[in-house]
């Protein structure tokens, strides 16, 4: 069974979560997970002014990859409580899949990055659910299945019942072990659920 993890990451935080999600998914017997990134829409000149590092060598996703996957996890940073334009541009290109309902019944979920607490750890996923609904996809949140990690109060931790998350701060903060563990858990939980569904 194959799963797709598609992300947009300007500074690498979401990409790190995607790598852990892939590991978690592939810890489930019989699961193969592939990572894709969405195309960048900003010119190099603008990215340079934003001090964005070079993109990874993950292949650029096309709508066809979504139809070939048994399940899909989408990851992105927040822009004012919503997914960024780069990811929305990709989803806007899936109109042909929507018209034929090619993704209907396929499990999907989200993971994300925000700059700070109160910057959209839940609203970013919540506002993205409309994309799944129009495609007829099945939203698979992690709920509180991460256990005690969901109630951690001694350290700053991103994520929510909607999915794994991280806080990027000014960009210098990288996902700590607890956030990476939650991402691994989401990959494993999602792959297990989708495998049962299949």
mmCIF file of C-alpha atoms in Angstrom, residues 27 42 72 82 136 144 159 167 173:
data_model
loop_
_atom_site.group_PDB
_atom_site.id
_atom_site.type_symbol
_atom_site.label_atom_id
_atom_site.label_comp_id
_atom_site.label_asym_id
_atom_site.label_seq_id
_atom_site.Cartn_x
_atom_site.Cartn_y
_atom_site.Cartn_z
ATOM 1 C CA UNK A 27 6.882 1.475 10.532
ATOM 2 C CA UNK A 42 7.479 33.020 -5.378
ATOM 3 C CA UNK A 72 -2.565 11.524 1.746
ATOM 4 C CA UNK A 82 -4.713 29.311 6.699
ATOM 5 C CA UNK A 136 -15.161 13.737 -0.648
ATOM 6 C CA UNK A 144 -5.610 12.547 21.580
ATOM 7 C CA UNK A 159 0.409 20.123 17.322
ATOM 8 C CA UNK A 167 6.435 26.261 16.364
ATOM 9 C CA UNK A 173 13.649 27.164 16.417
#
